[in-house]
mmCIF file of C-alpha atoms in Angstrom:
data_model
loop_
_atom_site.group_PDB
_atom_site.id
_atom_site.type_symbol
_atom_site.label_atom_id
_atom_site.label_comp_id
_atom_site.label_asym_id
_atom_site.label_seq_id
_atom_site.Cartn_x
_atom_site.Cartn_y
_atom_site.Cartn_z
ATOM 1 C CA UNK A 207 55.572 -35.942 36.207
ATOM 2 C CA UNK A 208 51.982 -35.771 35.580
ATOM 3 C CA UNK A 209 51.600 -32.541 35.079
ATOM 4 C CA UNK A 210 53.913 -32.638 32.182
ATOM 5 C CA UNK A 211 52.334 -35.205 30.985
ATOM 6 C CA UNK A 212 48.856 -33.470 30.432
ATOM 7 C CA UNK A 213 50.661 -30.371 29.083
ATOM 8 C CA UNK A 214 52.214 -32.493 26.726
ATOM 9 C CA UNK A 215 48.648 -33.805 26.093
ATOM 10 C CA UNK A 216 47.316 -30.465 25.853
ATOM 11 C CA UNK A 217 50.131 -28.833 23.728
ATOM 12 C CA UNK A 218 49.039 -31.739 21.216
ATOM 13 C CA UNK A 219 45.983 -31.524 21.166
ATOM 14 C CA UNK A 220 45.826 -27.550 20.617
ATOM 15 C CA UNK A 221 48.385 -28.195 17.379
ATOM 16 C CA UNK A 222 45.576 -30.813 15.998
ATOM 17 C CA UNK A 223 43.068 -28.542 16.520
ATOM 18 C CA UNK A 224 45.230 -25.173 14.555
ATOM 19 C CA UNK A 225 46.173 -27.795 12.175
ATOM 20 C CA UNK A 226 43.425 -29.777 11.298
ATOM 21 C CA UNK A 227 42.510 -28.922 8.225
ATOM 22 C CA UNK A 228 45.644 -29.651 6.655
ATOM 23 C CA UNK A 229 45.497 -33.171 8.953
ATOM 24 C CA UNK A 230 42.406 -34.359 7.349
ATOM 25 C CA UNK A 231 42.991 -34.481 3.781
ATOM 26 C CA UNK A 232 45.566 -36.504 3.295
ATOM 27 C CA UNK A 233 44.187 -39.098 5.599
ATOM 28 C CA UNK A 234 40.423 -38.707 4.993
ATOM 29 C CA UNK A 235 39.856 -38.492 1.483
ATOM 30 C CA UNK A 236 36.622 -37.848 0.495
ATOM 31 C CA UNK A 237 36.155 -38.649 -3.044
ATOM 32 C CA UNK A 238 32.897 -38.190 -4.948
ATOM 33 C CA UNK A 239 31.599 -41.646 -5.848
ATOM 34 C CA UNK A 240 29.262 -41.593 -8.850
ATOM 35 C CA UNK A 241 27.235 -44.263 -8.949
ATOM 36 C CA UNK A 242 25.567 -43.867 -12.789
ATOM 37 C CA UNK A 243 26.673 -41.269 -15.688
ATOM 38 C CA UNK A 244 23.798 -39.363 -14.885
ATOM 39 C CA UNK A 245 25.226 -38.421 -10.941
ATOM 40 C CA UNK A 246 28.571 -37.643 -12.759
ATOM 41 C CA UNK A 247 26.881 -35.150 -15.465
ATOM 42 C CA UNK A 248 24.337 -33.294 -12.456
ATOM 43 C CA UNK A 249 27.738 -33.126 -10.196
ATOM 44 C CA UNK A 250 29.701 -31.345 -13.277
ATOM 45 C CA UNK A 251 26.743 -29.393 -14.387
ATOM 46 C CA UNK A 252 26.670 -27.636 -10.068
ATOM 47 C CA UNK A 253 30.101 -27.328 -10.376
ATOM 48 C CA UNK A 254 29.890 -25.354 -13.741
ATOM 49 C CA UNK A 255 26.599 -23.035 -12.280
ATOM 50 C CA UNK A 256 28.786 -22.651 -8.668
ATOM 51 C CA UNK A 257 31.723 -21.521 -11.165
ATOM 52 C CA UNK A 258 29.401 -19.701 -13.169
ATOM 53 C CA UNK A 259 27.877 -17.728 -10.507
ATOM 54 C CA UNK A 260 31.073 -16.772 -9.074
ATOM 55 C CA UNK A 261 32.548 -15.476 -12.174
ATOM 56 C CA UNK A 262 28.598 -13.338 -12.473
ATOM 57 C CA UNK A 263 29.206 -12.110 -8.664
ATOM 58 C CA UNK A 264 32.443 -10.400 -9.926
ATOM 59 C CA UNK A 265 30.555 -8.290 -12.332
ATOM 60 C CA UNK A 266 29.957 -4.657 -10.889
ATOM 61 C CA UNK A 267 28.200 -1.757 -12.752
ATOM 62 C CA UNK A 268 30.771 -2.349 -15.616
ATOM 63 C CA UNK A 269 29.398 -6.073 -16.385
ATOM 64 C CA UNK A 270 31.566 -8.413 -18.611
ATOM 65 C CA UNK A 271 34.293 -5.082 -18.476
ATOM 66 C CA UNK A 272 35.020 -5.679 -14.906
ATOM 67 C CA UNK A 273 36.506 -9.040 -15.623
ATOM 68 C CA UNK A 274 39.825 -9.709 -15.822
ATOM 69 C CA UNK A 275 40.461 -11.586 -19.728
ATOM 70 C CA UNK A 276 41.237 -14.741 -17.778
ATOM 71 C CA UNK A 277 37.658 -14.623 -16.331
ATOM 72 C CA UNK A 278 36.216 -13.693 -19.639
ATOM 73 C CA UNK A 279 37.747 -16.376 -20.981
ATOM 74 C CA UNK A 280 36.572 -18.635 -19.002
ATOM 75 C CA UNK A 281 32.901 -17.212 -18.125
ATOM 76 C CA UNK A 282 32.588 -17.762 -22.062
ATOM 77 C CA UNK A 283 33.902 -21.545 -22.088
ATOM 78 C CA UNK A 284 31.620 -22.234 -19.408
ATOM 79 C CA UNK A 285 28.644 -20.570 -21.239
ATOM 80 C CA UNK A 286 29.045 -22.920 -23.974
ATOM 81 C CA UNK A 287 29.193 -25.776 -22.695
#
């Protein structure tokens, strides 16, 4: 009886663990809180660089031509802004 009971345990707790990614969102949500306009324009401005710099980082000895037109597209929205 008690050993069943810890492998029960132990079954669960391995499943949390393989699953816990997927756990914690929709029971921890961690929204941004922006406490003045100025936190919300810094926070949009990283995103935009972070998005940026991955859209740069797919650009091989070809530049701009190793984009797909989606990316282009996009690269150039986000250099306008």
């Amino acid at each position: 009886m008690a050993l069943e009971a810890v492998l029960i345990i132990l079954a669960i707790g391995v499943i949390i663990f393989f699953f816990r990614n997927s756990l914690k969102k929709p029971f921890l949500r961690t929204e941004e809180k922006y406490y003045t306009i100025d936190d919300q324009y810094n926070a949009d401005r990283r995103n935009r660089e972070k998005e940026i710099d991955t859209l740069l980082g797919k650009m091989g000895k070809n530049g701009v031509d190793d984009l797909s037109e989606k990316d282009r597209k996009r690269l150039e929205e986000l250099s306008k802004k």
